[in-house]
mmCIF file with all atom_site columns, C-alpha atoms in Angstrom:
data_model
loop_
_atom_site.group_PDB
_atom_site.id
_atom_site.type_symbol
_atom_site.label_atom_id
_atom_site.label_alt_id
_atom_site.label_comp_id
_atom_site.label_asym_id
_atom_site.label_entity_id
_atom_site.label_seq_id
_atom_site.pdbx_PDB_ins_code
_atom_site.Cartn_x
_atom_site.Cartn_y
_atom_site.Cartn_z
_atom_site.occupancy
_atom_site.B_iso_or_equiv
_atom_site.pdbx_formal_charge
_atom_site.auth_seq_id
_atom_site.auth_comp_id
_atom_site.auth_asym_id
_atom_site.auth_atom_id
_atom_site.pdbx_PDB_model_num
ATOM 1   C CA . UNK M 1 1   ? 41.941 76.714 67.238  1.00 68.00 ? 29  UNK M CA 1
ATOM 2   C CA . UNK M 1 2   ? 43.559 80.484 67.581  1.00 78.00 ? 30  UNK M CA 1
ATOM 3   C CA . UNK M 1 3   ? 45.426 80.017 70.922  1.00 85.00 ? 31  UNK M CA 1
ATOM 4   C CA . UNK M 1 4   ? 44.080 77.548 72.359  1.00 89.00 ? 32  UNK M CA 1
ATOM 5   C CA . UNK M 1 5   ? 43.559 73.283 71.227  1.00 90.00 ? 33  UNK M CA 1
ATOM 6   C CA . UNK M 1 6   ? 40.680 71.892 69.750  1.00 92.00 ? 34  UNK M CA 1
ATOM 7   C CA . UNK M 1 7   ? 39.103 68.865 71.315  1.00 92.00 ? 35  UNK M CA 1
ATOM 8   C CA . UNK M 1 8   ? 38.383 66.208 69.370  1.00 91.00 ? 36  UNK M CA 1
ATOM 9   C CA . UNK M 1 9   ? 36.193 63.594 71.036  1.00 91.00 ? 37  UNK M CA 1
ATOM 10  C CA . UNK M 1 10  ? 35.600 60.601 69.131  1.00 91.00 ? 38  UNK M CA 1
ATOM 11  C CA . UNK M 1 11  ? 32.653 58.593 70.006  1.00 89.00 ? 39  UNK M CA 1
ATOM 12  C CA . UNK M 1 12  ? 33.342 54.920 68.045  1.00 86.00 ? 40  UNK M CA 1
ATOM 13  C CA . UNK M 1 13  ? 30.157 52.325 68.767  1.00 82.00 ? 41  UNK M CA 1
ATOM 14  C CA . UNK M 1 14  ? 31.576 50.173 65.862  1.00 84.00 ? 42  UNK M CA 1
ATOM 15  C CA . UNK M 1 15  ? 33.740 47.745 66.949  1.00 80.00 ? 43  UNK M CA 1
ATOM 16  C CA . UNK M 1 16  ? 35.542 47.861 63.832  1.00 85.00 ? 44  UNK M CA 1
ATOM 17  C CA . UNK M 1 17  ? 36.018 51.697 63.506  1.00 87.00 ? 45  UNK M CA 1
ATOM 18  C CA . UNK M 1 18  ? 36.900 51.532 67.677  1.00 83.00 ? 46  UNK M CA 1
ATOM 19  C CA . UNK M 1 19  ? 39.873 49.022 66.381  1.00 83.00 ? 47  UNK M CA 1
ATOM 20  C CA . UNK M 1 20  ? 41.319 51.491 63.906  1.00 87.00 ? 48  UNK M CA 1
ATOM 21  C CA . UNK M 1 21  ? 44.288 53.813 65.793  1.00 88.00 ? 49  UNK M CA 1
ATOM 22  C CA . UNK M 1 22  ? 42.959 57.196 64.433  1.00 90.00 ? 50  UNK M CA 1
ATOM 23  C CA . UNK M 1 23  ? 45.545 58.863 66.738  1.00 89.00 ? 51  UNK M CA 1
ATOM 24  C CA . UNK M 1 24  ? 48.146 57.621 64.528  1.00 89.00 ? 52  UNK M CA 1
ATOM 25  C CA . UNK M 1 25  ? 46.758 59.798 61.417  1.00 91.00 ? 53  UNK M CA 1
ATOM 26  C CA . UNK M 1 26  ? 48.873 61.705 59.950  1.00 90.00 ? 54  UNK M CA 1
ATOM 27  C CA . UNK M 1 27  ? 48.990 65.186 57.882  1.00 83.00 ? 55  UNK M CA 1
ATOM 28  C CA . UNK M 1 28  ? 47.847 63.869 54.553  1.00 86.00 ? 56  UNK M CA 1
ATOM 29  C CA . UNK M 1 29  ? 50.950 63.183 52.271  1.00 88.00 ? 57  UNK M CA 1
ATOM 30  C CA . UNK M 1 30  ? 53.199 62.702 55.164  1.00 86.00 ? 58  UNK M CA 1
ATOM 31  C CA . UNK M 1 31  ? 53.973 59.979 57.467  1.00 85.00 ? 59  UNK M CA 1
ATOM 32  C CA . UNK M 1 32  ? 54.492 62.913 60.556  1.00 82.00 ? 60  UNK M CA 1
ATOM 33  C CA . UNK M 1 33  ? 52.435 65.474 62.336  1.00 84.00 ? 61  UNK M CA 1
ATOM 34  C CA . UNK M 1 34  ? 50.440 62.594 63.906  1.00 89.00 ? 62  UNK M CA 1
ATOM 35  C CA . UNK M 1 35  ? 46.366 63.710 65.150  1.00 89.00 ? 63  UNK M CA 1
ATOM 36  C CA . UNK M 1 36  ? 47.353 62.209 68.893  1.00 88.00 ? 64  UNK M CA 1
ATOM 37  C CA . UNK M 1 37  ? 50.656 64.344 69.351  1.00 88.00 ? 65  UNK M CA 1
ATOM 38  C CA . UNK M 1 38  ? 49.228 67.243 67.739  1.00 88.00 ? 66  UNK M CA 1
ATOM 39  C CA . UNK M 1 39  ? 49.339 70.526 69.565  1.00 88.00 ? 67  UNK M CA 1
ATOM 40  C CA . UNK M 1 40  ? 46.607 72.262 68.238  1.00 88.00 ? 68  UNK M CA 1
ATOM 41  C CA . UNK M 1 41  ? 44.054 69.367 69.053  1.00 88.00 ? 69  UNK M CA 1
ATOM 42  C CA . UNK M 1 42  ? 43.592 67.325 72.182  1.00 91.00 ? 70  UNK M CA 1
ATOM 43  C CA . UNK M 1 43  ? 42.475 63.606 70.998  1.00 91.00 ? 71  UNK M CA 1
ATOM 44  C CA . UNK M 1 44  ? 39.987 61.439 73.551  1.00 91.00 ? 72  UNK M CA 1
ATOM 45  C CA . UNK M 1 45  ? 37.423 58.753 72.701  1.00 91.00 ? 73  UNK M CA 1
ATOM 46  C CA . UNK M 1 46  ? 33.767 58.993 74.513  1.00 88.00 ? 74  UNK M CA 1
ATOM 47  C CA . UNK M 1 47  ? 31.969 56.511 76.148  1.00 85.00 ? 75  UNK M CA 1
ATOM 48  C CA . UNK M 1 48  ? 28.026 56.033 76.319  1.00 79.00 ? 76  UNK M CA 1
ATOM 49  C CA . UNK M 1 49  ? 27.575 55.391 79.929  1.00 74.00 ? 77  UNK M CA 1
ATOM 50  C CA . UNK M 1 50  ? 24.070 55.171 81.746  1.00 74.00 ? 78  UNK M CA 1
ATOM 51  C CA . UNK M 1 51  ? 25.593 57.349 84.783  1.00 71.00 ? 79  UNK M CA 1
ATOM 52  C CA . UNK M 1 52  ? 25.412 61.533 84.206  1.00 72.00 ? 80  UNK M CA 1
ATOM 53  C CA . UNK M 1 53  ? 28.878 62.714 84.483  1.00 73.00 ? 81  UNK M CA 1
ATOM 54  C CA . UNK M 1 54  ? 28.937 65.526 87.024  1.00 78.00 ? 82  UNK M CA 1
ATOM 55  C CA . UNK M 1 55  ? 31.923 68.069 87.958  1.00 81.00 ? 83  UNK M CA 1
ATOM 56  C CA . UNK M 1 56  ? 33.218 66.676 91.258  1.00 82.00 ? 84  UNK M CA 1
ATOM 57  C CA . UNK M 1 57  ? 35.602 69.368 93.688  1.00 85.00 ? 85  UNK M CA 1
ATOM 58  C CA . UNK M 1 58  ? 38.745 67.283 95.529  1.00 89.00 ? 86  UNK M CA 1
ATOM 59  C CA . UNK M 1 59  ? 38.794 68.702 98.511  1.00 88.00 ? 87  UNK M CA 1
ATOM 60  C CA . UNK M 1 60  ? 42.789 68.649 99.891  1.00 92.00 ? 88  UNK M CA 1
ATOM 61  C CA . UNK M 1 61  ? 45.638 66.091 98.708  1.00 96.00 ? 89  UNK M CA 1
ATOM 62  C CA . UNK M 1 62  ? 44.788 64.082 95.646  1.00 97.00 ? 90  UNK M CA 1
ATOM 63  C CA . UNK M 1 63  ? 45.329 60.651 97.222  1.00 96.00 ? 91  UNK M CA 1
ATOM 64  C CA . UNK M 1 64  ? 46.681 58.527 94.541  1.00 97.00 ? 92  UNK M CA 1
ATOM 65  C CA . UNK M 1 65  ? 47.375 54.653 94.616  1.00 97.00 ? 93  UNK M CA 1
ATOM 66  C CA . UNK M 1 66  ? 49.821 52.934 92.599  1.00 96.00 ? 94  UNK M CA 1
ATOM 67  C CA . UNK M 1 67  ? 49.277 48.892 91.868  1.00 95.00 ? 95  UNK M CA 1
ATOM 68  C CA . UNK M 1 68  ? 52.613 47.357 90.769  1.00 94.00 ? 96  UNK M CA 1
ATOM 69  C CA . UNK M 1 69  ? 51.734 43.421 90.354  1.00 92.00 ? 97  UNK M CA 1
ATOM 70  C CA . UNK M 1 70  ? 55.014 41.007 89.986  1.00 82.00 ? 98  UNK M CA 1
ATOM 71  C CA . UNK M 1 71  ? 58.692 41.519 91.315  1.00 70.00 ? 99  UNK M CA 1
ATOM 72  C CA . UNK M 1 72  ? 59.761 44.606 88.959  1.00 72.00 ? 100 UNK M CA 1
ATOM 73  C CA . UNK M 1 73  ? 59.886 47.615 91.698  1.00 81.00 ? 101 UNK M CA 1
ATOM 74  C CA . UNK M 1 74  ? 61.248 50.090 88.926  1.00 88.00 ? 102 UNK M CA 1
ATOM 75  C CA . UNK M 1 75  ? 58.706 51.465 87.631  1.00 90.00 ? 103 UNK M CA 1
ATOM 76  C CA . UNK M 1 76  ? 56.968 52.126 91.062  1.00 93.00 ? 104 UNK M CA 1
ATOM 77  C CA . UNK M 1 77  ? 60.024 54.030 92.308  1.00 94.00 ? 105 UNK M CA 1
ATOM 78  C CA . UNK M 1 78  ? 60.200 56.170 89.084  1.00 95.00 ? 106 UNK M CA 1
ATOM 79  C CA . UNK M 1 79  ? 56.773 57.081 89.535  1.00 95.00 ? 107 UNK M CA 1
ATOM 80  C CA . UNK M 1 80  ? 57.548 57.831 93.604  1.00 96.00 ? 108 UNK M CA 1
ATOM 81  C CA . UNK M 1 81  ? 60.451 59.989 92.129  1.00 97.00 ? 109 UNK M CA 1
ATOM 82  C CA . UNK M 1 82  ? 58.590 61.642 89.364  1.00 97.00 ? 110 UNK M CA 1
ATOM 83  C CA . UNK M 1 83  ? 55.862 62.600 92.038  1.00 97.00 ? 111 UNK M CA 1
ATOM 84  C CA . UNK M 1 84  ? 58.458 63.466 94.930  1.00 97.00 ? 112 UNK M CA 1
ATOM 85  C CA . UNK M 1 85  ? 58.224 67.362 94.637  1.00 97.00 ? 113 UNK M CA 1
ATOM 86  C CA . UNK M 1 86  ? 54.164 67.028 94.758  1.00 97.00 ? 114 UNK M CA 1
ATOM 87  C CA . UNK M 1 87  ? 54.263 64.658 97.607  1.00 97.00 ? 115 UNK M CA 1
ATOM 88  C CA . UNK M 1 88  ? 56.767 66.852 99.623  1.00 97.00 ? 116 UNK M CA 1
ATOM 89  C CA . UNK M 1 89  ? 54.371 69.637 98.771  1.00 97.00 ? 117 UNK M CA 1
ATOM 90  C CA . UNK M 1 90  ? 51.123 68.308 100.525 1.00 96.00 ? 118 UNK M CA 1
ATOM 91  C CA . UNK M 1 91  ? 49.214 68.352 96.775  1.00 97.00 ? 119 UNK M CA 1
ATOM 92  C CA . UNK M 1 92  ? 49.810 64.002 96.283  1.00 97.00 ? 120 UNK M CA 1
ATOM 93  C CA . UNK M 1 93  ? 49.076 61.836 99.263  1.00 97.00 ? 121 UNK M CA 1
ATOM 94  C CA . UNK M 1 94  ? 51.088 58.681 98.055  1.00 97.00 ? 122 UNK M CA 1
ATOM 95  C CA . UNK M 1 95  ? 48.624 55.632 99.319  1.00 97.00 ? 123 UNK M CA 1
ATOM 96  C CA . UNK M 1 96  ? 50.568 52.564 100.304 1.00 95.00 ? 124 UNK M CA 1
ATOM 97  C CA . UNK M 1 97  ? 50.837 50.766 96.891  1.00 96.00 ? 125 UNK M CA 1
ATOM 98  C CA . UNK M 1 98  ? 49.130 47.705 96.290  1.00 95.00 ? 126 UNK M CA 1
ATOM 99  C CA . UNK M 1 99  ? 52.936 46.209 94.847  1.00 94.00 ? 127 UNK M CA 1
ATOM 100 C CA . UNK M 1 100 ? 55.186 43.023 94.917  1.00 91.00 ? 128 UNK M CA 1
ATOM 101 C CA . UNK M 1 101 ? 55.608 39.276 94.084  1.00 89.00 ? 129 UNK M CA 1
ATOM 102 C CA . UNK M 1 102 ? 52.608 38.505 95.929  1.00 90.00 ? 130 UNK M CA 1
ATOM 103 C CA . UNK M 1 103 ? 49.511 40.510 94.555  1.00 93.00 ? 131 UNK M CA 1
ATOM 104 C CA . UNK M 1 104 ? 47.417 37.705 93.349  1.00 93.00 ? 132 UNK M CA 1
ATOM 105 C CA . UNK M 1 105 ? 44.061 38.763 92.068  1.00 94.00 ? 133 UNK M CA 1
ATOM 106 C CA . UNK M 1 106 ? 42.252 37.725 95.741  1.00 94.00 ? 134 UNK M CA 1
ATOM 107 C CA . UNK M 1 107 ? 45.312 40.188 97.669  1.00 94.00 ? 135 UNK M CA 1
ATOM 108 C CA . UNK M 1 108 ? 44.219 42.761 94.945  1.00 95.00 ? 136 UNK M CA 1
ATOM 109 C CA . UNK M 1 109 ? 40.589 42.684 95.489  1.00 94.00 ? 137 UNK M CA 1
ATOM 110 C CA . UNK M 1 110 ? 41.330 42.552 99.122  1.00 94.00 ? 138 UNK M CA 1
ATOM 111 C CA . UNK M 1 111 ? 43.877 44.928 99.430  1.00 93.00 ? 139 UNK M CA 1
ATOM 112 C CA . UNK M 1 112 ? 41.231 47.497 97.136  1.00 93.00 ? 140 UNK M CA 1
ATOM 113 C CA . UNK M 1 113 ? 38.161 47.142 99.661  1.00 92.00 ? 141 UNK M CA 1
ATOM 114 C CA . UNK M 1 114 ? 39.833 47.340 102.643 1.00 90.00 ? 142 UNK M CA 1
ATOM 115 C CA . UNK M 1 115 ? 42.310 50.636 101.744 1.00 86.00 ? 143 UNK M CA 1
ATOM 116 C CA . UNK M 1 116 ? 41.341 54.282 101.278 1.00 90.00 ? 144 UNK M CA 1
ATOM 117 C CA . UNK M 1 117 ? 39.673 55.292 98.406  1.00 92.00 ? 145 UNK M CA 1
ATOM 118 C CA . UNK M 1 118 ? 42.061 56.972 96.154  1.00 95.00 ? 146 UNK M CA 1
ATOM 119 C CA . UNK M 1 119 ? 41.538 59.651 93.420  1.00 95.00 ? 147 UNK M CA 1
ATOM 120 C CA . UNK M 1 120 ? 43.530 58.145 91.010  1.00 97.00 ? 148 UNK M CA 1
ATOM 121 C CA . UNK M 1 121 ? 44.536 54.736 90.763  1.00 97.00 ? 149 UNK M CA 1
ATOM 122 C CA . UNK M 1 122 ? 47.988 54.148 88.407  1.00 97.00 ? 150 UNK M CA 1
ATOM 123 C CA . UNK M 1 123 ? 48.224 50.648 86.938  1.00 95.00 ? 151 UNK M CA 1
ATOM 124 C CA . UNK M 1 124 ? 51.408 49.944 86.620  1.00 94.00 ? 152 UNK M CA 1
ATOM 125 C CA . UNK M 1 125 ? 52.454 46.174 84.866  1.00 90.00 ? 153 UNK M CA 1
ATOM 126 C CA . UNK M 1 126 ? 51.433 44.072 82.197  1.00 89.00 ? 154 UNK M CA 1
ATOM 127 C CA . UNK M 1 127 ? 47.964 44.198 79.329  1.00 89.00 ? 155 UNK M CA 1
ATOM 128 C CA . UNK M 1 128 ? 46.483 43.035 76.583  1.00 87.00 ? 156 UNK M CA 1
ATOM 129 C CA . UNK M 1 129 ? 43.776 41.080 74.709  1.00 88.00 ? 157 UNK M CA 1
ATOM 130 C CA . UNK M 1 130 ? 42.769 37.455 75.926  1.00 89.00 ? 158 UNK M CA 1
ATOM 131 C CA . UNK M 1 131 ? 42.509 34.687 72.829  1.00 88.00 ? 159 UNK M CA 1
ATOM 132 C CA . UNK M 1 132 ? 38.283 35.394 73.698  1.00 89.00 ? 160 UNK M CA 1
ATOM 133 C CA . UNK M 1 133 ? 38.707 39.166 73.232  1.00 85.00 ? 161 UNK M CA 1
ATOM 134 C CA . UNK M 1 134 ? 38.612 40.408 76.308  1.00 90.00 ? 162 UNK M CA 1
ATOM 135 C CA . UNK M 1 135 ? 40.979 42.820 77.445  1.00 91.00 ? 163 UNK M CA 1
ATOM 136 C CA . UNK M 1 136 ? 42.994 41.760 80.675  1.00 93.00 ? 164 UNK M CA 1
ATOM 137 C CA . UNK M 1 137 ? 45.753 42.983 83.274  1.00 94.00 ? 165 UNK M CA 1
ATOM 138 C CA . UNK M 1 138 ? 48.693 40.923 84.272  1.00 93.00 ? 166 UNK M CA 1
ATOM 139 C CA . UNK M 1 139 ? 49.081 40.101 88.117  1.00 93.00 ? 167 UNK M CA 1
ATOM 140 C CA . UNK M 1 140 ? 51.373 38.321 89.941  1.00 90.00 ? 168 UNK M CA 1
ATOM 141 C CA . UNK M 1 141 ? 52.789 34.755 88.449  1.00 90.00 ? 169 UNK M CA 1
ATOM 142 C CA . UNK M 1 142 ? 51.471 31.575 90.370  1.00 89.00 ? 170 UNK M CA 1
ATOM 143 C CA . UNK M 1 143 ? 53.302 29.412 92.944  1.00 85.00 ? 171 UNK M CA 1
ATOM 144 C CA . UNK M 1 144 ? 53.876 27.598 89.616  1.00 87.00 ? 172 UNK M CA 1
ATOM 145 C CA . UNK M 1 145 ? 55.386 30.305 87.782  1.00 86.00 ? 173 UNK M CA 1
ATOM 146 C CA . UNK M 1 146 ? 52.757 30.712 85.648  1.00 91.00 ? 174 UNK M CA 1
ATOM 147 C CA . UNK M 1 147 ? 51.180 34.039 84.320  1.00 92.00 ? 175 UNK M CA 1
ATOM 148 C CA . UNK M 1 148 ? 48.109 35.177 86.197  1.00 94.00 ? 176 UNK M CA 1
ATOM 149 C CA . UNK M 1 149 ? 45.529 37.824 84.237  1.00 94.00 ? 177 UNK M CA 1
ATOM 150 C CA . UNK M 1 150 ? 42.496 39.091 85.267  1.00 95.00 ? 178 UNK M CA 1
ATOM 151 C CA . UNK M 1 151 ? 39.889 40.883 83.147  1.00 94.00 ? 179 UNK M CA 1
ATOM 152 C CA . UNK M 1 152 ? 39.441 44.494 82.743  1.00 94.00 ? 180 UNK M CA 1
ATOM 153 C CA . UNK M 1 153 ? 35.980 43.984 83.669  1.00 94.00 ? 181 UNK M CA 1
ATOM 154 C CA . UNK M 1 154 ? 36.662 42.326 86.659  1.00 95.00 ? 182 UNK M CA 1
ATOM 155 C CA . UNK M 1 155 ? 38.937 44.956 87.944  1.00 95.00 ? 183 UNK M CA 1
ATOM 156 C CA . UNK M 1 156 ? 36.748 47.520 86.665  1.00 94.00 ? 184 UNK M CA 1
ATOM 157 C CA . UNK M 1 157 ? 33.517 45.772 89.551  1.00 93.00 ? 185 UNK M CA 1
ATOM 158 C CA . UNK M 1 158 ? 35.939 45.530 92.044  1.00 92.00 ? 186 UNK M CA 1
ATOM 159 C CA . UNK M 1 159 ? 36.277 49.532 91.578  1.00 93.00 ? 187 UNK M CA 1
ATOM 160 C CA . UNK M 1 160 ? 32.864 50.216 90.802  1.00 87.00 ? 188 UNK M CA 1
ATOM 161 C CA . UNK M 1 161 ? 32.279 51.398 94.497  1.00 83.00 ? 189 UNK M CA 1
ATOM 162 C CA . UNK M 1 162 ? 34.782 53.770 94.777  1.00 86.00 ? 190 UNK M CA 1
ATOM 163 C CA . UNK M 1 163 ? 33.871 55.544 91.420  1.00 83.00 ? 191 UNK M CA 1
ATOM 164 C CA . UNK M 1 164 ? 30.730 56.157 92.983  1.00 78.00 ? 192 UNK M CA 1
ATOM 165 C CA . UNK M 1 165 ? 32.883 58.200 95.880  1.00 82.00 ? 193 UNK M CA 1
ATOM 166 C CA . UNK M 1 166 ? 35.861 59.796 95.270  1.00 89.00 ? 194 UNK M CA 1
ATOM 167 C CA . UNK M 1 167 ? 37.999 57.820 92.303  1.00 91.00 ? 195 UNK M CA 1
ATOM 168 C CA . UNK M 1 168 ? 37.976 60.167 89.632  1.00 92.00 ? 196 UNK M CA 1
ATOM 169 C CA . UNK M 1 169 ? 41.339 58.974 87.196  1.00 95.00 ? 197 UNK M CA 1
ATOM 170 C CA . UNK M 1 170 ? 42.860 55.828 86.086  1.00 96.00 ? 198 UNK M CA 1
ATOM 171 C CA . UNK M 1 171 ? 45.794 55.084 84.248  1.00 96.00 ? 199 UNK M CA 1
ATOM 172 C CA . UNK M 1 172 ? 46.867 52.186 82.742  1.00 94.00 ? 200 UNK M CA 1
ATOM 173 C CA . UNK M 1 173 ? 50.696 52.222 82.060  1.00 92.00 ? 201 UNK M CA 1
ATOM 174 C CA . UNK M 1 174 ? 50.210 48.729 80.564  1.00 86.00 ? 202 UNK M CA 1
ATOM 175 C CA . UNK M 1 175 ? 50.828 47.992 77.024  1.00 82.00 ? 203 UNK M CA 1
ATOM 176 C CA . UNK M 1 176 ? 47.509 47.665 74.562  1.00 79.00 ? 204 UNK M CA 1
ATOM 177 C CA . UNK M 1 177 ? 45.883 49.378 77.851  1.00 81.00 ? 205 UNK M CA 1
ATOM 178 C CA . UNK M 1 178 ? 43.616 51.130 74.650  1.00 82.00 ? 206 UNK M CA 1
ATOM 179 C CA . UNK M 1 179 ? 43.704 48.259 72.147  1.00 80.00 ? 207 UNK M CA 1
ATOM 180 C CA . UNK M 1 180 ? 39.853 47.557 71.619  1.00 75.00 ? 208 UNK M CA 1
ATOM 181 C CA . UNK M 1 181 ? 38.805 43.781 72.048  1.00 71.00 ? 209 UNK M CA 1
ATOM 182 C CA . UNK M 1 182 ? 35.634 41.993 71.411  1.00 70.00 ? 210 UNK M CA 1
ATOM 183 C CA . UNK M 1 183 ? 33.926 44.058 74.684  1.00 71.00 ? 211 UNK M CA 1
ATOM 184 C CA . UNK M 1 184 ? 36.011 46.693 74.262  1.00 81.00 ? 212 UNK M CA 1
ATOM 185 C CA . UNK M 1 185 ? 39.465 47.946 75.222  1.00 88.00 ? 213 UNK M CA 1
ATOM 186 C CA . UNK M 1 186 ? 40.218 48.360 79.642  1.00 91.00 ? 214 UNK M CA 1
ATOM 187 C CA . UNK M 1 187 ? 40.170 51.425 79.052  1.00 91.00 ? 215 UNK M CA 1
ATOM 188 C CA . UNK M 1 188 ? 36.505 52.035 77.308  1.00 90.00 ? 216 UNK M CA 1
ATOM 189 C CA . UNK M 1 189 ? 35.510 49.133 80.045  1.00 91.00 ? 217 UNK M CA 1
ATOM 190 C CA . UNK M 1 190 ? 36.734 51.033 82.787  1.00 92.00 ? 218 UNK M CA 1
ATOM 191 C CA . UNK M 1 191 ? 34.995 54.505 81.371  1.00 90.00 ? 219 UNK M CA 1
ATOM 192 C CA . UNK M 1 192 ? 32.039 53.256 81.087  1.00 88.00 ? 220 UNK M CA 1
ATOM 193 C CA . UNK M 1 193 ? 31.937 51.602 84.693  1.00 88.00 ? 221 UNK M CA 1
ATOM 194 C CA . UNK M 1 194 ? 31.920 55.371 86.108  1.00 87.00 ? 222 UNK M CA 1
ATOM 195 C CA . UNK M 1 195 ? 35.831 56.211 86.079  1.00 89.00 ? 223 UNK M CA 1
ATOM 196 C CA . UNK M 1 196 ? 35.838 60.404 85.028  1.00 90.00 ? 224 UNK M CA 1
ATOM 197 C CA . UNK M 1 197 ? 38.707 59.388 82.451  1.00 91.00 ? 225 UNK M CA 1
ATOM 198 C CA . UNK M 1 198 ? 41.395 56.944 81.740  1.00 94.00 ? 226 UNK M CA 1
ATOM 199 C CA . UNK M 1 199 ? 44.965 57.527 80.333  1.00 93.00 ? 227 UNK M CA 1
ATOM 200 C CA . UNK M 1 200 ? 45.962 54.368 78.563  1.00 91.00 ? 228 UNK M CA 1
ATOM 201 C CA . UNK M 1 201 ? 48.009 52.835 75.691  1.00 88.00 ? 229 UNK M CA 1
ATOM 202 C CA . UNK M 1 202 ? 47.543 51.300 72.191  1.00 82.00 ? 230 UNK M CA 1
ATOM 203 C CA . UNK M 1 203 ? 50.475 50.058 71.738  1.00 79.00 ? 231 UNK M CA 1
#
């Protein structure tokens, strides 16, 4: 590695070998110095995809868009916070976020086609792995009060267009964002319908 990190890309077709959490190796005879906190390498996991990946310039603010489904503001405002010296700057243009009690999936997909095309898009709320497999997103609870998900790979059409344009980044601040299901984790879904990269968690 000398002075700078080593890139390890790991390109899992295996369902089974996709399910094991190689970032969490450690040196051998340890249980520290885990492979995904490791400053001499830089862990990611490839995607085959049918669309060429090409370098892509942003031209001006990086317009980002935050989607905050349910009644918890927090988070949203520590990200505003966290970005505040960037926005002030002119280098983030903060889209109105897509937040709030009310963000059913039909607001969401509504809301998505009918705003700016964003950059990045930060997921910020609820994931996991439906009782089918498939990975899925938590939006906003029913008149009822009952949870309402939506599929990765529903989320992941609904943004197909604007990978094609400008969206180059998404990250999924939702637990098991990375956890592979049957199809998949959202992450590898949302990779391989055209998103650049995607920051997400296993746990």
């Amino acid at each position: 590695a000398k002075d700078s990190p080593v890139l390890v890309r790991l390109f899992l077709h295996d369902r089974a070998l996709s399910a094991v959490p190689w970032e969490a190796l450690c040196k051998p005879g340890t249980t520290e110095g885990f492979l995904g906190t490791s400053p001499k390498m830089l862990v990611a996991r490839g995607v085959s995809s049918p669309d060429p990946w090409q370098p892509r310039e942003v031209r001006g603010a990086v317009r980002l868009l935050a989607i905050a489904p349910g009644g918890d503001e927090r988070a949203l405002a520590v990200l505003r916070e966290a970005l505040a010296p960037s926005i002030d700057a002119g280098e983030i243009d903060w889209l109105d976020p897509i937040a709030g009690a009310d963000i059913s999936p039909k607001v969401l997909y509504d809301r998505l086609r009918r705003g700016k095309t964003p950059h990045v898009v930060h997921w910020l709320g609820h994931g996991g792995v439906d009782m089918s497999g498939k990975p899925v997103l938590r939006v906003a609870d029913d008149d009822d009060g009952e949870e309402v998900w939506i599929t990765a790979e529903a989320l992941a059409r609904e943004l197909g267009a604007s990978f094609c344009e400008e969206l180059r980044l998404v990250i999924l601040e939702a637990c098991e964002g990375a956890k592979a299901g049957v199809f998949g984790s959202a992450a590898e879904i949302l990779a391989k319908a055209g998103a650049d990269a995607v920051i997400a968690h296993l746990w």
